[in-house]
Coordinates of C-alpha atoms in Angstrom, one line a residue:
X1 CA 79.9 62.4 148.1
X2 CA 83.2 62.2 145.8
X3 CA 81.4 62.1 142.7
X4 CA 78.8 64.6 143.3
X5 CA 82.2 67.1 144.5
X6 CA 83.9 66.1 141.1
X7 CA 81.0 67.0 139.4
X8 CA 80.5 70.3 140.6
X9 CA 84.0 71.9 140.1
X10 CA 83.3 71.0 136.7
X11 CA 80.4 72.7 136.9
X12 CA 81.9 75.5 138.3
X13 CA 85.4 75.3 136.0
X14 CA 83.0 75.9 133.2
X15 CA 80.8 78.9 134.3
X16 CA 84.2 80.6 135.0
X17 CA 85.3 79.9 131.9
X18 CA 82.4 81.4 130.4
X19 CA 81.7 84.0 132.1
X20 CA 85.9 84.8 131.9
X21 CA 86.1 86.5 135.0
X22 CA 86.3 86.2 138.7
X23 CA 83.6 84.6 141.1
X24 CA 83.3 85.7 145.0
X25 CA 83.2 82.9 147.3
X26 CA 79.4 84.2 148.2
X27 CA 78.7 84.1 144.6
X28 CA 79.7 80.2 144.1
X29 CA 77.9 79.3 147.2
X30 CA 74.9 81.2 145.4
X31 CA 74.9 79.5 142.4
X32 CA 76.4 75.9 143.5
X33 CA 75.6 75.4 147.3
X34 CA 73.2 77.1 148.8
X35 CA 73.2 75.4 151.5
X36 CA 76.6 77.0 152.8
X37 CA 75.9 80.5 152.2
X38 CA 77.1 82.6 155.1
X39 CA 79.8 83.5 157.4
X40 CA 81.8 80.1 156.7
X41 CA 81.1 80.3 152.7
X42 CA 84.7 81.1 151.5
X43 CA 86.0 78.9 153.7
X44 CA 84.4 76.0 152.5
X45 CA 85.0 77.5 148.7
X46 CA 88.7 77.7 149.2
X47 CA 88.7 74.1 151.0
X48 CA 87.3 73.2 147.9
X49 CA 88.9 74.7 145.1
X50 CA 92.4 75.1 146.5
X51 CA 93.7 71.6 146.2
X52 CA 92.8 71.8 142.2
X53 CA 95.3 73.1 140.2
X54 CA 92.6 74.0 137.7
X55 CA 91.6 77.0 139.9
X56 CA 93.6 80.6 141.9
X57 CA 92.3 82.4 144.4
X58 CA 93.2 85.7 141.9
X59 CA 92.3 88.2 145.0
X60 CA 90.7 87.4 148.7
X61 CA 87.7 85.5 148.6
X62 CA 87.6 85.4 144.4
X63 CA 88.4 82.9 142.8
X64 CA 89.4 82.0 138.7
X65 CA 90.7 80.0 136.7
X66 CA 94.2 78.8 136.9
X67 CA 96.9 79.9 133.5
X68 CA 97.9 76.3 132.4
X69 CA 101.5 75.3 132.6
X70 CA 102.0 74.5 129.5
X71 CA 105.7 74.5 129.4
X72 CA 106.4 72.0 132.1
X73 CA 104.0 69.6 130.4
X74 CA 105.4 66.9 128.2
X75 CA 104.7 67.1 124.9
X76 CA 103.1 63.5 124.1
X77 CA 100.5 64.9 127.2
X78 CA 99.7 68.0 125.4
X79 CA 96.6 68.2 123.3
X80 CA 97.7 70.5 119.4
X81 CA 94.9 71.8 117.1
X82 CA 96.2 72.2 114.0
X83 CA 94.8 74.5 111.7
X84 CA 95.0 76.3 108.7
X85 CA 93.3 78.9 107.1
X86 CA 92.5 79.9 103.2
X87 CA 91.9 83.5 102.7
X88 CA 91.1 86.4 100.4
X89 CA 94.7 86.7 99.3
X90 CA 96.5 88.7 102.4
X91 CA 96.8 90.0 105.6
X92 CA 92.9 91.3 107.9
X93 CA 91.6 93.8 107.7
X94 CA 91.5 94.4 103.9
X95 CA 91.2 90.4 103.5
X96 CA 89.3 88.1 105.1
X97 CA 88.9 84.3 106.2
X98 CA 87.3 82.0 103.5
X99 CA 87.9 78.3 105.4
X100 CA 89.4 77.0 108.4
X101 CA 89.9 73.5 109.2
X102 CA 91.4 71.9 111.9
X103 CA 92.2 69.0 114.2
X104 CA 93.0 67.7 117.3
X105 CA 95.9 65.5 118.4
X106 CA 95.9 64.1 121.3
X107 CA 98.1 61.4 122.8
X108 CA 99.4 61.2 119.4
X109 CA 96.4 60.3 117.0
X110 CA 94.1 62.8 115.7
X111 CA 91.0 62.7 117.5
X112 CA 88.4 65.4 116.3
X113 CA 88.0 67.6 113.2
X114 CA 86.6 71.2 112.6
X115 CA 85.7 72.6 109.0
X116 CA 83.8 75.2 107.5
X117 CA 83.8 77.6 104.9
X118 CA 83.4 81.3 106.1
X119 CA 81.5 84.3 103.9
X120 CA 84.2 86.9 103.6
X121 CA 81.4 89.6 101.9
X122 CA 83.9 90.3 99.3
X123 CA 84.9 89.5 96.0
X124 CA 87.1 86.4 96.4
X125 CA 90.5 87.1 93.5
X126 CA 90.8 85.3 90.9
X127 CA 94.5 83.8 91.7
X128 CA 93.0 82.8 95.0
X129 CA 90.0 80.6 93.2
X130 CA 92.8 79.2 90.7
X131 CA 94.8 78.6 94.0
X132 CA 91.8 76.7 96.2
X133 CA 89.1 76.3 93.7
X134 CA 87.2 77.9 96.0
X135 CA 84.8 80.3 94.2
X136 CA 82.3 83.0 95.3
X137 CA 79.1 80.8 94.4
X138 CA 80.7 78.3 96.9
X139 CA 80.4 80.6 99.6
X140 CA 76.8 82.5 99.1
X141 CA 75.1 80.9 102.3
X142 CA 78.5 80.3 104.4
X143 CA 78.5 81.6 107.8
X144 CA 80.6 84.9 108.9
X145 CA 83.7 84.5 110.4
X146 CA 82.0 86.5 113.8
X147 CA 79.0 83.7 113.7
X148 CA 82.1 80.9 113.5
X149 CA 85.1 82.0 115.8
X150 CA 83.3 81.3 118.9
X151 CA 82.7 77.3 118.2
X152 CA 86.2 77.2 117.0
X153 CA 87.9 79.0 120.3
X154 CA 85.9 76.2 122.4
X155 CA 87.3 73.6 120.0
X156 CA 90.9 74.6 120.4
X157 CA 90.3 75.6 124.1
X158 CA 93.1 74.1 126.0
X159 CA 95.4 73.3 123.4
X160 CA 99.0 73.8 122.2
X161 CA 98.2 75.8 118.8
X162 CA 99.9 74.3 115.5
X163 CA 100.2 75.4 112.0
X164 CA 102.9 75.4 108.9
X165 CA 103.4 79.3 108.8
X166 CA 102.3 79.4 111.7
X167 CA 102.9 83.1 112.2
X168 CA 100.5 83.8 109.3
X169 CA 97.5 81.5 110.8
X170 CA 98.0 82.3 114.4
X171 CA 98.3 85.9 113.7
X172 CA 95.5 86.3 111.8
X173 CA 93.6 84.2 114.1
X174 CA 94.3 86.4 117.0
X175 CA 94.0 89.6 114.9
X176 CA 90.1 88.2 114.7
X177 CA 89.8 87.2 117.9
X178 CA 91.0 90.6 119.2
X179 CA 88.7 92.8 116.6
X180 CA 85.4 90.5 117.5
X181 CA 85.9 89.7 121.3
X182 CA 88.2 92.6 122.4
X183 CA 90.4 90.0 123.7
X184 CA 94.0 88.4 123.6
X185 CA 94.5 84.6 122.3
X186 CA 95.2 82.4 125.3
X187 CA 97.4 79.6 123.2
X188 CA 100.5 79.7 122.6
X189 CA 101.8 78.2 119.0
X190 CA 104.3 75.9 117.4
X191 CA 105.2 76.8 114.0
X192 CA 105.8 73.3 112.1
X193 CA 107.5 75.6 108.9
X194 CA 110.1 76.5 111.6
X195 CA 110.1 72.9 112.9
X196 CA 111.1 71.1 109.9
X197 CA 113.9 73.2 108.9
X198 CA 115.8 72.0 111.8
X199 CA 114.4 68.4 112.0
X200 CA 114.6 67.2 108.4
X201 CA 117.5 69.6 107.0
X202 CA 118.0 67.2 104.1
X203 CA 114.2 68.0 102.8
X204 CA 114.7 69.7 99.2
X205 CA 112.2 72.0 100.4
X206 CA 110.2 72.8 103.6
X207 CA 107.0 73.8 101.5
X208 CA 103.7 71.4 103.4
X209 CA 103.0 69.5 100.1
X210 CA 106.9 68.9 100.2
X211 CA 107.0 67.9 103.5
X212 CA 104.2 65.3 103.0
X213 CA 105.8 63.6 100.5
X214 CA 108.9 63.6 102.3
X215 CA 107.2 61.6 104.7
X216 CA 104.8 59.6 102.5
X217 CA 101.9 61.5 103.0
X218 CA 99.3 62.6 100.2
X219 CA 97.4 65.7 100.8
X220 CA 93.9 64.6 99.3
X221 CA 93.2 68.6 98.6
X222 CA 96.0 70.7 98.6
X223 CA 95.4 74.8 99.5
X224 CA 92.0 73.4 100.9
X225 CA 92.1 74.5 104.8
X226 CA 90.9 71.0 106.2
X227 CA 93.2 69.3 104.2
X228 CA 96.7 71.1 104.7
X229 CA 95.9 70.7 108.3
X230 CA 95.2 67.4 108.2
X231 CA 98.7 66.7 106.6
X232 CA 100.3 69.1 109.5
X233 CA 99.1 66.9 112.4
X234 CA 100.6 63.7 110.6
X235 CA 104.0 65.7 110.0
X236 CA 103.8 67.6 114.0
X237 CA 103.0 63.6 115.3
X238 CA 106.3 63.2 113.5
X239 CA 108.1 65.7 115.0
X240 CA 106.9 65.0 118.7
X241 CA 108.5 61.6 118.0
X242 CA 111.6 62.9 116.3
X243 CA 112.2 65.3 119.8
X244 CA 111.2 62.7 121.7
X245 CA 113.9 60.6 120.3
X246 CA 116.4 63.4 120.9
X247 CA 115.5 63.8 124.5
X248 CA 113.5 67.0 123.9
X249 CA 110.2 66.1 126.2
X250 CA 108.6 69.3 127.3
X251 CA 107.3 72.2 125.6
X252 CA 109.6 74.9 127.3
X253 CA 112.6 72.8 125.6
X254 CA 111.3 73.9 122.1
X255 CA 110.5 77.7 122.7
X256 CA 112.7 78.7 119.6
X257 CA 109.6 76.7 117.5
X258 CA 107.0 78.7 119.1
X259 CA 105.2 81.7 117.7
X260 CA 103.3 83.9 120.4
X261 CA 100.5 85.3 118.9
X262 CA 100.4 89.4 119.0
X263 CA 96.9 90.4 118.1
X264 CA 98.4 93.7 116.8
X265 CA 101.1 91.6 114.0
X266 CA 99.9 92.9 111.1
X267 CA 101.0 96.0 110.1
X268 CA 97.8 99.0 109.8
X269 CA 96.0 98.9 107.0
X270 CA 95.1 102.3 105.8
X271 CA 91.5 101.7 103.8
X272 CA 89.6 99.6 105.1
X273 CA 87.1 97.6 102.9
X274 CA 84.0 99.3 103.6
X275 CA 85.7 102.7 102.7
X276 CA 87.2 100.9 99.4
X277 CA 83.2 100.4 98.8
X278 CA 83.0 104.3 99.4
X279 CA 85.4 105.7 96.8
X280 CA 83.5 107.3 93.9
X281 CA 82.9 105.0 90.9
X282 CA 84.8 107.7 88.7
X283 CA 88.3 109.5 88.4
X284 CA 90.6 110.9 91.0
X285 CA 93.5 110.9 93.1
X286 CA 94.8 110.2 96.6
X287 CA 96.8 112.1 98.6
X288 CA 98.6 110.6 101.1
X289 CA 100.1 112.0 104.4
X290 CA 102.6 111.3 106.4
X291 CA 102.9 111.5 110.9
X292 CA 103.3 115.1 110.6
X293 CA 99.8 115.8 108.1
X294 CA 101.9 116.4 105.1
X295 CA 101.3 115.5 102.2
X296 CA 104.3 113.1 100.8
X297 CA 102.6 111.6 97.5
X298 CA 99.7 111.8 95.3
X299 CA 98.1 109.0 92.7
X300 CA 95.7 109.4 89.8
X301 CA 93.2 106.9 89.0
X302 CA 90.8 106.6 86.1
X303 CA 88.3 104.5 88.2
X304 CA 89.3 105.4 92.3
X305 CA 87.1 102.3 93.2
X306 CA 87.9 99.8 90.8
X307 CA 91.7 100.4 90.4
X308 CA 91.9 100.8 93.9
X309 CA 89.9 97.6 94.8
X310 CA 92.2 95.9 92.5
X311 CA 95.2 97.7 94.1
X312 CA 94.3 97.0 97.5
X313 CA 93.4 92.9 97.6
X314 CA 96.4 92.7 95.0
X315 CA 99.6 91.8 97.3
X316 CA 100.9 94.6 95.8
X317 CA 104.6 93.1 95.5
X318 CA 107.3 95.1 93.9
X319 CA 104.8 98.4 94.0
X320 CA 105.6 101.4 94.3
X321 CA 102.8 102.1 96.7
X322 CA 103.2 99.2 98.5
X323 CA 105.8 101.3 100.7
X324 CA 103.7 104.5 100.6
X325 CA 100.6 102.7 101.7
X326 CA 103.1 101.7 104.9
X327 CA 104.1 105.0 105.5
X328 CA 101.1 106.9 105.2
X329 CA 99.2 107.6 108.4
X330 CA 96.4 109.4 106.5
X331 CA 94.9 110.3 103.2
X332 CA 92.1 112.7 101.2
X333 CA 90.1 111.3 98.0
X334 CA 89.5 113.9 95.3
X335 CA 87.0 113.2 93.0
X336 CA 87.1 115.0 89.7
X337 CA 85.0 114.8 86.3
X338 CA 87.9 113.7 84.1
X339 CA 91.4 112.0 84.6
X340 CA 93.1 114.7 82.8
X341 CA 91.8 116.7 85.6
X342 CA 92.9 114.4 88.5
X343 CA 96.4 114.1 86.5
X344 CA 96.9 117.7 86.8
X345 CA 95.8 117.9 90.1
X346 CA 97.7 115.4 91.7
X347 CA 100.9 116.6 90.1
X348 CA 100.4 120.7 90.9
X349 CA 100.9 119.5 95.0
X350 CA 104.3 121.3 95.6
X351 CA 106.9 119.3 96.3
X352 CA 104.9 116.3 96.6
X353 CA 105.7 112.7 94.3
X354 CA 102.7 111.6 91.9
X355 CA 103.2 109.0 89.9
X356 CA 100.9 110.5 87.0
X357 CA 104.5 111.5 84.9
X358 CA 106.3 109.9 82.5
X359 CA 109.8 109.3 82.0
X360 CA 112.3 111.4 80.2
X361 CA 115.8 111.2 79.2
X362 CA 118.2 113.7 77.1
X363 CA 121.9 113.4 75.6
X364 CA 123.4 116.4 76.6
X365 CA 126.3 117.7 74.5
X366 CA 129.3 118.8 77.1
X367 CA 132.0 119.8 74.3
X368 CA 132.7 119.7 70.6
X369 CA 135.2 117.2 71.2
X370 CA 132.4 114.1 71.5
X371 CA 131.6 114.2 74.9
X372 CA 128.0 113.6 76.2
X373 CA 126.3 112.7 79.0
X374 CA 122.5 110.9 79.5
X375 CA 120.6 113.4 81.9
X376 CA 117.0 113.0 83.3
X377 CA 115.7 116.3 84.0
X378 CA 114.0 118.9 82.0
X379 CA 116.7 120.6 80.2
X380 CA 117.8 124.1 81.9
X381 CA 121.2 125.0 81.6
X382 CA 121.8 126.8 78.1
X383 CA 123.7 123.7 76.5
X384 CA 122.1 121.5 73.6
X385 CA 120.4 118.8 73.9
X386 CA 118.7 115.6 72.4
X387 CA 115.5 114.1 72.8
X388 CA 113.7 113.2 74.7
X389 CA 113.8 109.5 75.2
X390 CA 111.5 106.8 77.1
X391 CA 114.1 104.2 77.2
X392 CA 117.4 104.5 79.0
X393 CA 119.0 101.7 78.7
X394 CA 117.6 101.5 74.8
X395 CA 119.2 105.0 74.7
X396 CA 122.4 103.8 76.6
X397 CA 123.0 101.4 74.3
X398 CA 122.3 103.5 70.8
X399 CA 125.2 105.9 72.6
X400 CA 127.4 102.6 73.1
X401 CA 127.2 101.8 69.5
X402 CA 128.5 105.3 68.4
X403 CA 131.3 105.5 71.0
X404 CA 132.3 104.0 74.3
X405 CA 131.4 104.9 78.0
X406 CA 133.8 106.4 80.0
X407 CA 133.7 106.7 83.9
X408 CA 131.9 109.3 85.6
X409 CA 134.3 110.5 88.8
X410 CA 133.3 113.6 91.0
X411 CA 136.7 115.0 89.9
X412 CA 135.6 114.9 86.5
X413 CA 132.5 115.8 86.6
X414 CA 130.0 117.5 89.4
X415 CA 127.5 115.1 91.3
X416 CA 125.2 118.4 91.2
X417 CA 125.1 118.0 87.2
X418 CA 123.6 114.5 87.8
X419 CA 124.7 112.5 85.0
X420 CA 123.7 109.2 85.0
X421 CA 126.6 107.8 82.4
X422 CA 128.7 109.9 79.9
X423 CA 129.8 108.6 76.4
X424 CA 132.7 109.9 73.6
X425 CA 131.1 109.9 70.9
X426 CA 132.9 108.8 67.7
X427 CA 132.3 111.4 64.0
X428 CA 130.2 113.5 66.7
X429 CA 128.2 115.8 64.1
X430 CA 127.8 112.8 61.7
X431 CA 126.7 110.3 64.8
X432 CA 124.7 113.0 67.0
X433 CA 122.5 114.1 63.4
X434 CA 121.5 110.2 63.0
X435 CA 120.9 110.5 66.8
X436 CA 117.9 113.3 66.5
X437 CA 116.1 112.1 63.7
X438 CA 116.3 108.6 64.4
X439 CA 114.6 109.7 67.6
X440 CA 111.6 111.3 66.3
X441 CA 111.7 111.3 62.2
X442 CA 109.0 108.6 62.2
X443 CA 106.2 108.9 64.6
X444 CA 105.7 111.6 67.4
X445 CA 103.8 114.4 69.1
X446 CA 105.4 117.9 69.0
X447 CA 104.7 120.8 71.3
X448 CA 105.9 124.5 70.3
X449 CA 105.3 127.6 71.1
X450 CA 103.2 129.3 68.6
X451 CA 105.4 130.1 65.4
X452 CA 102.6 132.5 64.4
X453 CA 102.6 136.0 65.6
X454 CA 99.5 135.2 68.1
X455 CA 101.0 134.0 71.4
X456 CA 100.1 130.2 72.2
X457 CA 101.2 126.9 71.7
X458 CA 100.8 124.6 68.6
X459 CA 100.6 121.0 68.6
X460 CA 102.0 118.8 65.8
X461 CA 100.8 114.7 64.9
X462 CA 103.8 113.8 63.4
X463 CA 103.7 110.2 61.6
X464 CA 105.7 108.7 59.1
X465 CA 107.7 111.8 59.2
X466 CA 104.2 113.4 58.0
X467 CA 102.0 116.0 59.5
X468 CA 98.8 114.1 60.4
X469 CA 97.5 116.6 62.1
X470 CA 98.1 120.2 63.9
X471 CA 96.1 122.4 66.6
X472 CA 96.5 125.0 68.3
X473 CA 95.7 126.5 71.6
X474 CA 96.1 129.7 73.4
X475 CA 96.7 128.0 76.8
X476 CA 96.9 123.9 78.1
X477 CA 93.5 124.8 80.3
X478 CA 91.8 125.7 77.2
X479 CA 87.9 124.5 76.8
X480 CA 87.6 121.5 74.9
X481 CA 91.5 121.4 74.2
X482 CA 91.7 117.3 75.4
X483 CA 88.8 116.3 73.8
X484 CA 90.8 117.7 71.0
X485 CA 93.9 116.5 71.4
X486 CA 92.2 112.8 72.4
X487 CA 90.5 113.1 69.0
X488 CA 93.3 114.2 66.9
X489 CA 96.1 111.5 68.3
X490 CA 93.3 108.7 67.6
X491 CA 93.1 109.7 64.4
X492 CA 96.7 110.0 63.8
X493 CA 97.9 107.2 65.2
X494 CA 95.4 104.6 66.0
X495 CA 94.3 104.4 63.1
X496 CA 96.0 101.3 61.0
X497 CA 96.2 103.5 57.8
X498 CA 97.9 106.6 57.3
X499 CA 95.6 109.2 55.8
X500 CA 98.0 111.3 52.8
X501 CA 95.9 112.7 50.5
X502 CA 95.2 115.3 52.6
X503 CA 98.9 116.3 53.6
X504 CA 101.4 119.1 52.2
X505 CA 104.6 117.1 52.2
X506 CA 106.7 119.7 51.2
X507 CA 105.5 121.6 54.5
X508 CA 106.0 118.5 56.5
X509 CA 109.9 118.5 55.0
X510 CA 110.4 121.8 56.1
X511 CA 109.0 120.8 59.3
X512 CA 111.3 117.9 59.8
X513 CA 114.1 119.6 58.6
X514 CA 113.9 122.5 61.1
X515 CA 112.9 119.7 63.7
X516 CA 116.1 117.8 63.4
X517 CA 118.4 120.8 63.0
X518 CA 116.7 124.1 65.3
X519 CA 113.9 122.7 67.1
X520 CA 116.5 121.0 69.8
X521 CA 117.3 125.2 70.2
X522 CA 114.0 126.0 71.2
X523 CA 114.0 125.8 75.0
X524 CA 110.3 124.9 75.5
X525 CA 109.9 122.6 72.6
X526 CA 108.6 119.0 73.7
X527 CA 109.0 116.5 71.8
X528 CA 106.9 113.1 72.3
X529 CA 107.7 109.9 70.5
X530 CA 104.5 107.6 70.0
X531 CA 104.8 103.8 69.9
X532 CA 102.5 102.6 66.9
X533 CA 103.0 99.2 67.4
X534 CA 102.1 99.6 71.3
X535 CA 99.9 102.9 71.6
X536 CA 98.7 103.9 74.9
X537 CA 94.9 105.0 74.8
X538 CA 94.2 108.6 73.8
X539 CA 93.3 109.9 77.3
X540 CA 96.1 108.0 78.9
X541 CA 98.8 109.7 76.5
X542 CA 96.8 113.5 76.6
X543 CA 96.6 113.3 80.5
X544 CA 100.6 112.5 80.6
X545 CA 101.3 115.0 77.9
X546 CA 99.3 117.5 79.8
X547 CA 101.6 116.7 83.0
X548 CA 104.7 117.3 81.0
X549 CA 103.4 120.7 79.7
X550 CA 102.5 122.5 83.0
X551 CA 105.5 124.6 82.9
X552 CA 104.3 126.3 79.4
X553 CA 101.6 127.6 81.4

């Protein structure tokens, strides 16, 4: 009769485990003993189940299965899987699972093993095939990570969960868990990263591939899932004997190893994948909003899907939108024809960043006694002015050459001017002439208001100190205006020769001479310098110019 009794609260530790909830003392007689339905039924249950710690009686007469004490169990009696996963690049939901191996250790040898490649149903980046080798072809008939997880939670059922980094793999594990089951991952972790630092301090390095040959271990496969977790078991059996060796025998003692996994760890992720596969195939811009539906910042792209998709399964590290993407509780596509358009657009939101500008700096004169300062607005206060200029610090350092810096103090000078360094300026009208033309004598794009007597503005191609090209428009919105201006700075200066039979040099002198001497007078002048050696592309440099213009509007 022992056996047969043994056998059954297996039986019925299993379809409690399954079915993951409770079971009425009726219900087990039901399904286990018939024979004993009736009015004595949950007291033959709980003179079963009660004197095996597998099992609670969670309410009267119901019974379930017992938490498992895992921090009063020794750690040579615990069973580990170790596991690692290789991914799409970053954290779910934008990237997905593409392998997870693992093993079991039990009673200190690794006993079992659990591999499989996973389909993500994305694009797999190119630093992460360099990185595992693992490419998309690999991957065309793997199974989904939904048709996989439920083999692997029976495999690690039970078990003390291990990984290097562990709060990476167990995060991400219970951040799947959570969004295919609805439910919370029941292990708790050990982190063998967090491990080692205190266990082998004179390691060079605490990197896995480190680690294994601190040890003496190879890794057959390194960034292949089956294999770093292969070479974590050797190094946790390692550990375990290293604490056991210190007197460190249970799992409670080592709590500050542990990572508890938090199915909501990963911060949100604003676009999902699927809506990534929804952005038009074309130009636009985003518009991103904050907790209170503002608006805080806007970006342009030339291809919304494409750049985005890049953006997105990028880690995006030292980007600028890496922190609005964070902060942003919502956002708006706009889909527009051209990316002039979606330029202008993002940028006329008032008050509102885009990053569709470009960068300008300007010496400002302060006296006649050499004194200058490096500003980066638009020029408004009536004072004269230089540039502008792309570069600061190339511009900071053309200064230093004619002069020396001198410290800016609020007694001195206003924080409301907003100068970001001031310089005295040796032979100032001899130094600050070679300053303008130097800036724009060879190759740039200059915007005036019309010189004519018809009201408009006029657009000069200025290279070699030549006019290359001129047009004029009555107004930036203009039809066809960018397709002219694309036009004319492609011909002007992406073109490797210089075109001069057809140009009236004396009328470019006189051009260049009022440029370097009266145009810096002219409060709405804009002056562009072109880099020949490094042009940007025609619609790139238009749709910027266009941005910098909306105030001649």
């Amino acid at each position: 009769m022992q056996a047969p009794g043994l056998s059954k609260l297996d039986e019925i530790w299993e379809v409690i485990r399954h079915h993951g909830r409770d079971f009425s003392a009726d219900e087990l007689c039901n399904f286990f003993f018939p024979e004993k339905v009736g009015d004595g039924s949950e007291r033959y249950i709980r003179r079963l189940l009660s004197d095996d710690i597998r099992f609670i009686e969670s309410r009267p007469g119901h019974w379930f299965l017992a938490p498992q004490d895992f921090d009063n169990t020794p750690l040579n009696q615990l069973r580990y899987c170790v596991f690692d996963f290789e991914t799409t690049g970053g954290t779910p939901p934008v990237h997905r699972a593409i392998e997870l191996g693992a093993v079991l250790v039990e009673n200190g040898e690794i006993t079992e093993s659990f591999k499989t490649l996973i389909q993500p149903n994305r694009q797999i980046p190119e630093f992460v095939v360099r990185l595992t080798g693992i490419r998309d072809s690999d991957l065309r008939h793997a199974p989904s990570i939904e048709s996989v997880l439920g083999d692997f939670l029976k495999f690690c059922e039970g078990t003390v969960l291990v990984a290097h980094n562990a709060l990476f793999d167990i995060n991400f594990l219970a951040y799947e868990v959570q969004r295919i089951f609805g439910q919370a991952l029941p292990n708790p972790g050990i982190c063998t990263l967090k491990m080692s630092r205190e266990l082998v301090p004179e390691s060079k390095a605490h990197k896995l591939d480190v680690l294994a040959e601190h040890f003496g271990y190879e890794i057959a496969d390194r960034h292949r899932a089956w294999d770093d977790a292969l070479a974590t078991a050797k190094i946790l059996i390692r550990f375990v004997s290293l604490l056991s060796d210190a007197g460190i025998t249970h799992l409670g003692d080592i709590r500050k190893f542990m990572i508890k996994p938090r199915a909501d760890y990963f911060p949100k992720v604003l676009m999902t994948p699927d809506q990534i596969e929804d952005l038009p195939d074309g130009p636009g811009y985003i518009a991103f909003y904050d907790r209170h539906k503002r608006p805080f910042y806007c970006q342009a792209f030339k291809n919304l899907r494409q750049e985005v998709s890049s953006l997105v399964y990028s880690d995006m590290r030292g980007s600028r939108l890496k922190l609005v993407w964070r902060k942003a509780e919502s956002f708006t596509v706009h889909e527009f024809s051209t990316y002039f358009d979606a330029v202008l657009a993002a940028a006329s939101h008032k008050g509102v960043k885009s990053s569709s500008g470009i960068h300008q700096y300007f010496v400002r004169v302060i006296d006649d006694k050499g004194l200058v300062a490096v500003v980066n607005r638009q020029p408004k206060a009536p004072a004269l002015y230089y540039g502008p200029f792309f570069n600061e610090l190339d511009l900071k350092q053309k200064l230093a050459g004619m002069g020396e810096e001198i410290l800016v103090t609020r007694e001195q000078f206003s924080p409301r001017l907003n100068y970001r360094s001031v310089f005295l300026i040796r032979d100032f009208e001899e130094s600050l002439n070679q300053l303008g033309p130097s800036s724009h004598e060879t190759d740039l794009m200059v915007v005036v208001p019309s010189m004519g007597s018809n009201q408009g503005i006029e657009f000069y191609f200025i290279r070699t100190g030549l006019i290359q090209a001129k047009h004029s428009a009555q107004a930036i919105y203009d039809e066809d205006l960018t397709q002219n201006l694309e036009s004319l700075y492609e011909k002007a200066f992406l073109s490797p020769i210089v075109e001069k039979k057809h140009i009236d040099e004396a009328q470019s002198a006189a051009f260049m001479e009022w440029l370097q001497h009266d145009a810096r007078k002219e409060s709405q002048c804009r002056l562009f310098p072109v880099d020949t050696k490094k042009p940007k592309s025609a619609p790139h440099f238009v749709a910027d110019l266009m941005l910098r213009l909306m105030d001649l509007m």
